[in-house]
Coordinates of C-alpha atoms and ligand atoms in Angstrom, one line a residue:
M77 CA 22.3 -40.0 16.8
V78 CA 21.5 -42.3 14.0
N79 CA 18.0 -41.9 12.5
Y80 CA 17.1 -45.5 12.3
S81 CA 13.8 -44.9 10.5
Y82 CA 15.8 -43.2 7.7
V83 CA 18.4 -46.0 7.6
L84 CA 15.7 -48.6 7.2
L85 CA 14.2 -46.8 4.3
I86 CA 17.4 -46.6 2.3
G87 CA 17.1 -48.9 -0.8
M88 CA 13.4 -49.1 -0.4
V89 CA 11.1 -48.8 -3.4
H90 CA 8.1 -46.5 -3.2
Y91 CA 5.1 -46.9 -5.3
I92 CA 2.8 -44.1 -6.3
I93 CA -0.5 -45.2 -7.8
V94 CA -2.3 -42.6 -9.9
T95 CA -6.0 -43.2 -10.4
G96 CA -8.5 -41.2 -12.4
G97 CA -12.0 -39.9 -11.7
V98 CA -15.0 -38.5 -13.4
I99 CA -13.8 -38.5 -17.0
S100 CA -11.0 -39.8 -19.1
G101 CA -8.7 -37.6 -21.2
L102 CA -7.8 -35.4 -18.2
G103 CA -4.1 -35.5 -18.9
K104 CA -3.5 -38.1 -16.2
G105 CA -0.3 -39.1 -18.1
I106 CA 1.0 -35.6 -17.9
T107 CA 0.1 -35.4 -14.2
T108 CA 1.9 -38.7 -13.6
A109 CA 4.9 -37.6 -15.5
S110 CA 4.9 -34.3 -13.6
I111 CA 4.8 -36.1 -10.3
G112 CA 7.8 -38.1 -11.4
K113 CA 9.6 -34.9 -12.5
I114 CA 9.2 -33.2 -9.1
L115 CA 10.7 -36.3 -7.4
Q116 CA 13.5 -36.2 -9.8
F117 CA 14.1 -32.6 -8.8
Y118 CA 15.1 -34.1 -5.4
G119 CA 17.6 -36.4 -7.0
Y120 CA 15.4 -39.6 -6.8
N121 CA 15.6 -42.2 -9.5
V122 CA 12.0 -42.5 -10.9
T123 CA 10.3 -44.7 -13.4
A124 CA 6.7 -44.9 -14.5
M125 CA 4.3 -47.5 -15.8
K126 CA 1.0 -47.4 -17.5
I127 CA -1.8 -49.8 -17.0
D128 CA -4.2 -50.0 -19.9
P129 CA -7.3 -52.1 -19.0
Y130 CA -8.2 -53.0 -22.6
I131 CA -8.0 -56.6 -23.8
N132 CA -5.6 -55.8 -26.7
Y133 CA -2.2 -57.2 -26.0
D134 CA -0.6 -53.9 -26.9
A135 CA -1.5 -50.7 -28.8
G136 CA -0.1 -51.9 -32.1
T137 CA -3.5 -52.9 -33.5
L138 CA -5.4 -49.8 -32.3
R139 CA -6.6 -47.1 -34.7
P140 CA -4.8 -43.8 -34.1
T141 CA -8.0 -41.9 -34.5
E142 CA -9.6 -43.9 -31.6
H143 CA -6.7 -44.1 -29.2
G144 CA -4.2 -41.4 -30.3
E145 CA -0.7 -42.1 -31.4
V146 CA 1.0 -45.5 -31.0
W147 CA 4.2 -44.9 -29.1
V148 CA 7.2 -47.0 -30.0
T149 CA 9.7 -47.8 -27.3
E150 CA 13.5 -48.3 -27.8
D151 CA 12.9 -52.1 -27.3
G152 CA 10.2 -52.3 -29.9
G153 CA 7.0 -52.1 -28.0
E154 CA 3.9 -50.5 -29.5
I155 CA 2.5 -48.7 -26.6
D156 CA 0.1 -46.2 -25.3
Q157 CA 1.2 -42.6 -25.9
D158 CA 1.5 -41.9 -22.2
L159 CA 4.8 -43.7 -22.1
G160 CA 5.9 -40.9 -24.5
N161 CA 5.0 -38.3 -21.8
Y162 CA 7.0 -40.3 -19.2
E163 CA 10.0 -40.4 -21.5
R164 CA 9.8 -36.7 -22.4
F165 CA 9.3 -35.5 -18.8
L166 CA 11.7 -37.9 -17.1
D167 CA 14.3 -37.8 -19.9
K168 CA 14.8 -41.6 -19.9
N169 CA 13.9 -44.6 -22.0
I170 CA 10.9 -46.6 -20.6
P171 CA 10.9 -50.3 -21.6
K172 CA 7.9 -51.9 -23.2
H173 CA 6.9 -54.0 -20.3
H174 CA 6.1 -50.8 -18.4
N175 CA 2.8 -50.9 -20.2
I176 CA 0.5 -53.6 -18.7
T177 CA -2.8 -54.5 -20.4
T178 CA -5.6 -56.9 -19.4
G179 CA -4.7 -58.9 -22.5
Q180 CA -1.1 -59.5 -21.3
V181 CA -2.2 -60.3 -17.7
Y182 CA -4.9 -62.8 -18.7
S183 CA -2.8 -64.5 -21.4
A184 CA 0.1 -65.0 -18.9
V185 CA -2.4 -66.5 -16.3
I186 CA -4.0 -68.8 -18.9
E187 CA -0.6 -69.9 -20.1
K188 CA 0.5 -70.7 -16.6
E189 CA -2.8 -72.6 -16.0
R190 CA -2.3 -74.7 -19.1
K191 CA 1.3 -75.5 -18.0
G192 CA -0.2 -76.7 -14.7
E193 CA 1.6 -74.0 -12.7
Y194 CA -1.3 -73.5 -10.3
L195 CA -1.2 -77.0 -8.9
G196 CA -4.8 -78.1 -9.4
K197 CA -6.2 -74.9 -7.9
T198 CA -9.2 -73.1 -9.1
V199 CA -7.7 -70.2 -11.0
Q200 CA -9.5 -67.0 -10.0
P201 CA -9.4 -63.2 -10.6
I202 CA -8.4 -62.9 -6.9
P203 CA -5.7 -64.0 -6.1
H204 CA -4.3 -65.3 -9.4
V205 CA -4.9 -62.4 -11.7
T206 CA -4.1 -59.8 -9.0
D207 CA -0.9 -61.7 -8.2
E208 CA 0.1 -61.6 -11.9
I209 CA -0.6 -57.8 -11.9
K210 CA 1.5 -57.2 -8.8
R211 CA 4.3 -59.3 -10.3
R212 CA 4.3 -57.2 -13.4
I213 CA 4.3 -53.9 -11.4
K214 CA 7.2 -55.0 -9.2
R215 CA 9.2 -56.1 -12.2
A216 CA 10.0 -52.4 -12.8
T217 CA 12.2 -52.5 -9.7
Q218 CA 14.3 -55.4 -11.0
E219 CA 15.9 -53.8 -14.1
E220 CA 17.4 -50.8 -12.5
K221 CA 17.8 -49.3 -9.0
V222 CA 14.8 -47.1 -8.7
D223 CA 13.5 -45.1 -5.7
F224 CA 10.0 -44.5 -7.1
V225 CA 7.7 -46.5 -9.4
L226 CA 4.7 -44.4 -10.6
V227 CA 1.8 -46.6 -11.7
E228 CA -0.9 -44.9 -13.7
I229 CA -4.1 -46.8 -13.9
G230 CA -5.9 -46.0 -17.2
G231 CA -9.6 -45.2 -17.4
T232 CA -11.7 -43.9 -14.5
V233 CA -12.6 -45.4 -11.2
G234 CA -15.9 -47.2 -11.6
D235 CA -15.0 -48.7 -15.0
Y236 CA -15.6 -52.5 -15.0
E237 CA -12.3 -53.1 -16.6
N238 CA -9.8 -51.6 -14.2
V239 CA -11.3 -53.1 -10.9
L240 CA -8.7 -55.9 -10.7
F241 CA -5.9 -53.5 -11.2
L242 CA -7.2 -51.3 -8.4
E243 CA -7.7 -54.4 -6.2
A244 CA -4.0 -55.4 -6.9
T245 CA -2.7 -52.1 -5.7
R246 CA -5.0 -52.2 -2.6
Q247 CA -3.4 -55.5 -1.8
M248 CA 0.0 -54.0 -2.2
K249 CA -0.8 -51.5 0.6
L250 CA -2.1 -54.3 2.8
E251 CA 1.2 -56.2 2.1
E252 CA 2.9 -53.1 3.6
E253 CA 4.6 -51.9 0.5
S254 CA 5.6 -48.3 0.7
I255 CA 2.8 -47.0 -1.4
L256 CA 0.5 -44.0 -1.8
F257 CA -2.5 -43.2 -3.9
I258 CA -3.1 -40.0 -5.8
H259 CA -6.5 -39.5 -7.4
V260 CA -6.7 -37.2 -10.4
T261 CA -10.2 -36.0 -10.8
Y262 CA -12.1 -33.4 -12.8
V263 CA -14.0 -30.4 -11.4
P264 CA -16.2 -28.9 -14.0
A265 CA -17.6 -25.4 -14.0
L266 CA -21.0 -25.1 -15.7
T267 CA -21.0 -22.0 -17.8
T268 CA -24.5 -21.1 -16.8
L269 CA -23.6 -21.2 -13.1
G270 CA -20.0 -20.2 -13.3
E271 CA -19.3 -22.3 -10.2
Q272 CA -17.0 -25.2 -9.8
K273 CA -18.8 -28.4 -8.9
T274 CA -17.2 -30.9 -6.7
K275 CA -20.0 -33.5 -6.6
P276 CA -18.5 -35.7 -9.4
T277 CA -15.2 -35.8 -7.5
Q278 CA -17.0 -36.8 -4.3
H279 CA -18.7 -39.6 -6.2
S280 CA -15.5 -40.9 -7.8
V281 CA -13.7 -40.9 -4.4
K282 CA -16.6 -42.7 -2.9
L283 CA -16.2 -45.4 -5.5
L284 CA -12.5 -45.6 -4.8
R285 CA -13.1 -46.0 -1.1
E286 CA -15.7 -48.7 -1.8
I287 CA -12.9 -50.7 -3.4
G288 CA -10.9 -50.2 -0.3
I289 CA -8.6 -47.4 -1.5
Q290 CA -8.4 -44.1 0.4
P291 CA -6.5 -41.6 -1.7
D292 CA -3.7 -39.8 0.0
F293 CA -3.9 -36.8 -2.3
I294 CA -6.4 -35.5 -4.7
I295 CA -5.4 -33.5 -7.7
A296 CA -8.2 -31.6 -9.2
R297 CA -8.1 -30.8 -12.9
S298 CA -10.2 -27.8 -13.9
E299 CA -10.3 -25.0 -16.3
K300 CA -9.5 -22.3 -13.7
P301 CA -7.6 -22.8 -10.4
L302 CA -9.6 -24.4 -7.6
D303 CA -10.7 -22.0 -4.9
D304 CA -10.5 -22.6 -1.2
V305 CA -14.2 -23.3 -0.7
R306 CA -14.0 -26.1 -3.3
K307 CA -10.8 -27.4 -1.7
E308 CA -12.5 -27.6 1.7
K309 CA -15.5 -29.3 0.3
I310 CA -13.4 -32.0 -1.5
A311 CA -11.4 -32.5 1.7
L312 CA -14.4 -33.0 3.9
F313 CA -16.3 -35.3 1.5
C314 CA -13.3 -37.3 0.3
N315 CA -11.7 -37.8 3.7
V316 CA -8.5 -36.0 3.1
H317 CA -6.8 -33.1 4.7
V318 CA -7.5 -29.8 2.9
D319 CA -3.7 -29.4 2.3
D320 CA -3.7 -32.6 0.4
V321 CA -6.0 -31.3 -2.3
F322 CA -4.1 -29.8 -5.2
S323 CA -5.2 -27.6 -8.0
D324 CA -4.2 -28.5 -11.5
P325 CA -5.8 -25.9 -13.9
D326 CA -5.3 -25.8 -17.7
L327 CA -2.0 -24.4 -18.6
D328 CA -0.6 -23.2 -22.0
N329 CA 2.5 -25.3 -21.6
I330 CA 2.4 -28.8 -20.3
Y331 CA 6.0 -28.6 -19.1
A332 CA 4.9 -26.0 -16.5
V333 CA 2.8 -28.6 -14.7
P334 CA 5.7 -29.9 -12.5
L335 CA 6.4 -26.3 -11.4
L336 CA 2.8 -25.8 -10.5
F337 CA 2.9 -28.9 -8.3
E338 CA 6.2 -27.8 -6.8
E339 CA 4.7 -24.4 -5.9
Q340 CA 1.9 -26.1 -4.0
G341 CA 4.4 -28.3 -2.1
L342 CA 3.3 -31.6 -3.5
S343 CA 6.7 -33.2 -3.5
K344 CA 7.4 -32.3 0.1
K345 CA 4.1 -33.8 1.1
I346 CA 4.7 -37.0 -0.8
L347 CA 8.1 -37.3 0.8
K348 CA 6.7 -36.6 4.3
K349 CA 4.0 -39.2 3.9
L350 CA 6.6 -41.8 2.9
N351 CA 8.9 -40.8 5.8
L352 CA 11.6 -39.6 3.4
H353 CA 13.4 -36.6 4.5
G354 CA 14.9 -35.9 1.1
G355 CA 17.2 -32.9 0.7
K356 CA 16.5 -29.9 -1.5
S357 CA 14.6 -29.7 -4.7
N358 CA 16.6 -28.5 -7.7
S359 CA 14.2 -27.4 -10.3
S360 CA 16.2 -24.4 -11.6
R361 CA 17.1 -25.8 -15.0
W362 CA 13.5 -26.9 -15.7
R363 CA 12.2 -23.6 -14.4
K364 CA 14.5 -21.6 -16.7
F365 CA 13.4 -23.6 -19.7
V366 CA 9.7 -23.1 -18.9
E367 CA 10.2 -19.4 -18.2
E368 CA 12.2 -18.7 -21.3
I369 CA 9.6 -20.2 -23.6
K370 CA 7.2 -17.5 -22.6
G371 CA 9.5 -14.9 -24.1
F372 CA 9.9 -16.6 -27.6
K373 CA 7.8 -14.4 -29.9
T374 CA 9.2 -15.0 -33.4
P375 CA 7.0 -17.6 -34.9
V376 CA 8.2 -20.5 -37.0
K377 CA 5.3 -22.0 -39.0
I378 CA 5.5 -25.7 -39.7
G379 CA 2.8 -27.4 -41.7
I380 CA 2.0 -31.1 -41.0
V381 CA 0.4 -32.7 -44.0
G382 CA -1.6 -35.6 -42.5
K383 CA -4.7 -37.6 -43.0
Y384 CA -6.2 -38.7 -39.8
F385 CA -9.0 -36.2 -40.0
D386 CA -11.9 -38.7 -40.1
I387 CA -13.1 -38.5 -36.5
G388 CA -13.1 -34.8 -35.7
D389 CA -10.2 -32.4 -35.4
F390 CA -9.3 -33.0 -31.8
Q391 CA -8.4 -36.5 -32.5
L392 CA -5.9 -35.4 -35.1
F393 CA -3.9 -33.7 -32.4
D394 CA -3.5 -37.0 -30.5
S395 CA -2.5 -39.0 -33.5
Y396 CA 0.6 -36.9 -34.0
I397 CA 1.5 -36.0 -30.5
S398 CA 5.2 -36.9 -30.6
V399 CA 5.7 -35.0 -33.9
I400 CA 4.1 -32.0 -32.3
E401 CA 6.2 -32.2 -29.2
A402 CA 9.3 -32.7 -31.4
V403 CA 8.5 -29.5 -33.4
K404 CA 8.0 -27.6 -30.1
H405 CA 11.3 -28.8 -28.6
A406 CA 13.2 -27.9 -31.7
A407 CA 11.6 -24.5 -32.1
W408 CA 12.2 -23.6 -28.5
F409 CA 15.8 -24.8 -28.8
N410 CA 16.1 -22.2 -31.5
R411 CA 14.3 -19.6 -29.4
L412 CA 11.3 -19.5 -31.7
K413 CA 7.6 -19.8 -31.1
P414 CA 6.2 -23.0 -32.8
V415 CA 3.1 -22.5 -34.9
I416 CA 1.7 -25.7 -36.3
E417 CA -0.7 -25.7 -39.3
W418 CA -2.7 -28.8 -40.0
I419 CA -3.1 -29.6 -43.7
D420 CA -5.4 -32.3 -44.9
S421 CA -3.6 -33.9 -47.8
K422 CA -6.9 -34.7 -49.6
T423 CA -7.3 -31.0 -50.2
F424 CA -4.5 -31.1 -52.7
E425 CA -6.0 -34.0 -54.6
K426 CA -9.2 -32.1 -55.1
K427 CA -7.7 -28.6 -55.6
P428 CA -4.0 -28.6 -56.7
E429 CA -4.1 -24.8 -56.7
K430 CA -4.2 -24.9 -52.9
L431 CA -0.6 -26.1 -52.9
E432 CA 0.4 -22.5 -53.0
M433 CA -0.6 -22.3 -49.3
L434 CA 2.7 -24.1 -48.6
N435 CA 4.6 -20.9 -49.6
K436 CA 3.3 -19.3 -46.4
L437 CA 5.0 -21.9 -44.3
D438 CA 8.6 -22.0 -43.0
G439 CA 8.7 -25.8 -43.2
V440 CA 6.7 -28.9 -44.0
I441 CA 6.5 -32.3 -42.4
V442 CA 4.9 -35.4 -43.9
P443 CA 4.6 -37.8 -40.9
G444 CA 4.2 -41.5 -40.7
G445 CA 1.0 -43.2 -41.9
F446 CA -0.7 -46.3 -43.2
G447 CA -3.2 -47.1 -45.9
L448 CA -4.2 -45.4 -49.1
S449 CA -6.2 -42.3 -48.3
G450 CA -4.6 -38.9 -49.0
I451 CA -1.4 -40.4 -50.5
E452 CA -1.4 -38.6 -53.8
G453 CA -2.1 -35.3 -52.0
K454 CA 1.0 -35.9 -49.9
I455 CA 3.1 -36.7 -52.9
K456 CA 1.9 -33.4 -54.5
A457 CA 2.9 -31.5 -51.4
I458 CA 6.3 -33.1 -51.3
K459 CA 6.9 -32.3 -55.0
Y460 CA 5.9 -28.7 -54.3
C461 CA 8.4 -28.4 -51.4
R462 CA 11.1 -30.0 -53.5
E463 CA 10.6 -27.7 -56.5
N464 CA 10.1 -24.5 -54.5
N465 CA 12.9 -25.0 -52.0
I466 CA 10.6 -25.2 -49.0
P467 CA 12.3 -27.0 -46.1
Y468 CA 10.9 -30.6 -45.9
L469 CA 11.2 -33.3 -43.3
G470 CA 9.8 -36.8 -44.2
L471 CA 9.1 -39.3 -41.4
C472 CA 8.8 -42.9 -42.4
L473 CA 5.9 -42.8 -44.9
G474 CA 7.1 -39.2 -45.5
M475 CA 10.4 -40.7 -46.8
Q476 CA 8.8 -43.4 -48.8
L477 CA 6.6 -40.8 -50.6
A478 CA 9.6 -38.6 -51.2
V479 CA 11.3 -41.5 -52.9
I480 CA 8.2 -42.2 -55.0
E481 CA 7.8 -38.6 -56.0
Y482 CA 11.5 -38.4 -57.0
A483 CA 11.3 -41.7 -58.9
R484 CA 8.3 -40.5 -60.9
D485 CA 9.3 -37.0 -61.6
V486 CA 13.1 -36.9 -61.7
C487 CA 14.0 -40.5 -62.6
N488 CA 11.2 -40.7 -65.1
L489 CA 9.9 -43.9 -63.6
K490 CA 6.2 -43.2 -64.4
K491 CA 3.7 -44.8 -62.0
A492 CA 6.4 -45.6 -59.5
N493 CA 4.8 -46.5 -56.3
S494 CA 4.9 -48.5 -53.0
T495 CA 3.5 -52.0 -53.1
E496 CA 1.5 -51.0 -50.1
I497 CA -0.4 -48.5 -52.3
D498 CA -0.4 -50.2 -55.7
K499 CA 0.5 -53.9 -55.8
N500 CA 0.8 -53.9 -59.6
T501 CA 3.0 -50.8 -60.0
P502 CA 5.6 -51.2 -62.8
H503 CA 8.2 -49.6 -60.5
P504 CA 7.9 -50.8 -56.9
V505 CA 10.5 -48.4 -55.5
I506 CA 9.1 -49.0 -52.0
T507 CA 8.4 -52.6 -51.2
F508 CA 8.3 -55.3 -48.4
I509 CA 11.2 -56.0 -46.3
P510 CA 12.1 -59.5 -47.3
E511 CA 12.1 -61.1 -43.8
Q512 CA 8.7 -59.6 -43.0
I513 CA 6.9 -61.3 -45.9
N514 CA 6.6 -64.7 -44.1
I515 CA 5.3 -63.1 -40.9
L516 CA 2.6 -61.2 -42.9
H517 CA 1.7 -64.3 -44.9
E518 CA 0.9 -66.0 -41.7
S519 CA -1.6 -63.1 -41.1
R520 CA -0.3 -62.5 -37.6
Y521 CA -1.3 -58.9 -37.3
G522 CA 0.1 -58.0 -33.9
A523 CA 3.8 -57.0 -34.0
T524 CA 4.5 -57.8 -37.7
M525 CA 6.5 -54.7 -38.2
R526 CA 10.1 -53.6 -38.0
L527 CA 9.8 -52.1 -34.5
G528 CA 12.1 -50.3 -32.1
A529 CA 15.6 -48.9 -32.4
Y530 CA 17.9 -50.0 -35.2
P531 CA 21.4 -48.7 -36.0
A532 CA 22.1 -46.7 -39.1
H533 CA 25.6 -45.9 -40.5
L534 CA 25.8 -42.3 -41.6
K535 CA 27.6 -41.0 -44.6
K536 CA 30.3 -38.4 -43.8
G537 CA 29.8 -35.0 -45.2
T538 CA 26.0 -35.2 -45.4
K539 CA 23.5 -32.9 -43.7
V540 CA 22.3 -35.8 -41.6
Y541 CA 25.8 -36.6 -40.5
E542 CA 26.4 -33.0 -39.4
L543 CA 23.0 -32.8 -37.6
Y544 CA 23.7 -35.9 -35.6
G545 CA 27.0 -34.3 -34.4
K546 CA 29.2 -36.3 -36.8
K547 CA 28.3 -39.6 -35.3
D548 CA 29.1 -42.6 -37.5
V549 CA 26.3 -44.8 -36.1
V550 CA 22.9 -43.6 -34.8
Y551 CA 19.9 -45.4 -33.4
E552 CA 16.4 -44.3 -34.2
R553 CA 13.1 -46.1 -33.5
H554 CA 11.1 -47.7 -36.3
R555 CA 7.6 -48.8 -37.0
H556 CA 7.0 -49.9 -40.6
R557 CA 6.7 -52.8 -43.0
Y558 CA 7.9 -51.3 -46.2
E559 CA 11.4 -50.1 -47.3
V560 CA 13.2 -48.5 -50.3
N561 CA 13.6 -51.3 -52.8
P562 CA 17.4 -52.1 -53.0
E563 CA 17.0 -52.6 -56.8
Y564 CA 16.2 -49.0 -57.3
V565 CA 18.9 -47.5 -55.1
D566 CA 21.3 -47.1 -58.0
V567 CA 19.0 -45.2 -60.3
L568 CA 17.8 -43.0 -57.4
E569 CA 21.3 -42.1 -56.5
K570 CA 22.4 -41.5 -60.1
N571 CA 19.6 -39.0 -60.3
G572 CA 20.6 -37.1 -57.2
I573 CA 19.2 -38.6 -54.0
V574 CA 21.8 -39.1 -51.4
F575 CA 21.1 -41.9 -49.0
S576 CA 22.9 -40.4 -46.0
G577 CA 22.3 -43.3 -43.6
V578 CA 22.0 -47.1 -44.2
S579 CA 21.6 -50.2 -42.2
P580 CA 24.8 -51.9 -41.1
D581 CA 24.4 -54.5 -43.9
R582 CA 23.8 -51.6 -46.4
V583 CA 20.6 -53.2 -47.6
L584 CA 18.1 -50.8 -46.0
M585 CA 18.0 -47.1 -46.7
E586 CA 17.5 -45.3 -43.4
F587 CA 18.1 -41.6 -44.3
M588 CA 17.9 -39.6 -47.5
E589 CA 18.6 -36.0 -48.5
L590 CA 18.8 -33.7 -51.5
P591 CA 22.1 -31.8 -51.5
N592 CA 21.0 -28.8 -53.5
H593 CA 17.9 -28.1 -51.5
R594 CA 17.7 -25.8 -48.5
Y595 CA 16.5 -28.8 -46.4
F596 CA 15.0 -31.8 -48.0
V597 CA 15.7 -34.6 -45.5
A598 CA 13.7 -37.8 -44.7
T599 CA 14.1 -40.9 -42.7
Q600 CA 12.6 -44.4 -42.5
A601 CA 12.6 -44.0 -38.8
H602 CA 10.6 -41.9 -36.3
P603 CA 13.1 -39.6 -34.7
E604 CA 10.2 -37.8 -33.0
F605 CA 10.2 -40.6 -30.4
K606 CA 13.6 -39.5 -29.1
S607 CA 13.0 -35.8 -28.9
R608 CA 13.1 -34.4 -25.4
P609 CA 12.6 -30.9 -24.0
M610 CA 15.9 -29.1 -24.2
K611 CA 17.3 -32.0 -26.4
P612 CA 15.5 -31.7 -29.7
A613 CA 15.7 -34.6 -32.2
P614 CA 18.5 -33.7 -34.7
L615 CA 16.4 -33.8 -37.9
F616 CA 13.7 -31.6 -36.3
N617 CA 16.4 -29.2 -35.2
G618 CA 17.7 -29.2 -38.8
L619 CA 14.3 -28.4 -40.2
I620 CA 13.8 -25.5 -37.8
K621 CA 17.2 -24.1 -38.5
A622 CA 16.6 -24.2 -42.2
A623 CA 13.2 -22.8 -41.8
K624 CA 14.6 -19.9 -39.8
S625 CA 17.3 -19.2 -42.3
G626 CA 14.8 -18.7 -45.2
Ligands
LIG866 N1 2.9 -47.6 -44.1 C1 4.4 -47.6 -44.2 C2 5.0 -48.9 -43.9 O1 4.4 -49.7 -43.3 C3 4.9 -46.4 -43.4 C4 4.7 -46.7 -41.9 C5 5.0 -45.4 -41.1 O2 5.0 -44.3 -41.6 N2 5.2 -45.6 -39.8 O3 6.2 -49.1 -44.1

């Protein structure tokens, strides 16, 4: 007999809305990505979106210390870092319009209003703004055939700024979309009591229900696993079945979260609620990867010489999240245990003798960055790595500073600099990209950079060429304004720098290396954005391999 309910559901798109309760910074992005992963285990095609309720049009103008890293998509979006988690977990590129901000929604509505598209109506938050939100959410189903769209709503329930987004998703349910709601909440345990407290969760679900949304599932973040008593309490007060309350305690490895959900049967329950009788979950490859990591005991110590230390240490972690993940992926790929050391470059400016600490490391990274602070300290660290044969990987600013250091010290171009750092330098070895000058002069600060994936032609026989599997052309993502000045390429090359990758017109230097060094490789791009678990970014893999061979 034909199962008609199943037939009807074929080709249908299912939406899973993830909301947050109690506090932000719960790892809702990782939770969302993990829900996506367990659905992928069943063979479903999944994509994910992030709603950021701030008024900024995108994340390009946000300060990293305030909001964490700016993630760059393949199509050149400057986006919230959660899209990075989606890409890493789901192993697919997520386009920039999968990040929706209040700024984008309102600017679209106002533009339409000015064009007279609302036919003389009073334009209002409901329905016009909510319609625009729904249109943007549903757009995710138009670019590829997807079974699931996960929509993470930033912030917490009760914030003024995400009310219209919640309202839009409430309407989607009313409009009979196949949709379900997962509320990710926090269950604190006061040290003095030692008891997990569910009251904040009860309150946040109460707020959600006032808006008209009844969560289908509750995922409780907590330090330790949730006990049965707490589960029952949450179930009763939040109007869900006790089996629909899931425990999401702190784990050492974020990539273990999908398995934790799998063990509690979350995917089966999601599928059941949506009347999907999907086959069997295949999580064996992911499980093997997560299990193996636990056994890697040999450490590989990588120092990250950074500068975003101004607002407390914990922020620093967020500013470099993709670099950290890329180091981890590459270390695990080489069956090593990654150990990351944070080094404030300003230390070397005040106390150059501290440079010796770099000897204790297996490799050093100077990641991307903007502005002046800590620059000379980074240059000192790069010089130390170059002279002492310590494996070095330069990312964007890390390449620019490697060129400056080399120009000063090897090419004898004293006071060589980037015009970003010293406008009057006698040797502007790093300077503006010509086509960017006009944009910057117009002082349009949003999206004035070279953004997104660009091709580079690799030079045969170089380390970079080998690491990319002997590919002639590779695409990496960019986010910068400055470039190696073409006028200095000759002198740099004559003195030993090999530019192992260049833009198709050969004007822009995309990769560089020093042939007689154990590993001294840098790129104008940000290869960390394409690193995925089990598929490390080639240059990070190269760094770890060199570090290990020392
Ligand atoms: N500040 C430099 C530039 O704009 C480097 C940018 C970066 O490291 N992402 O070119």
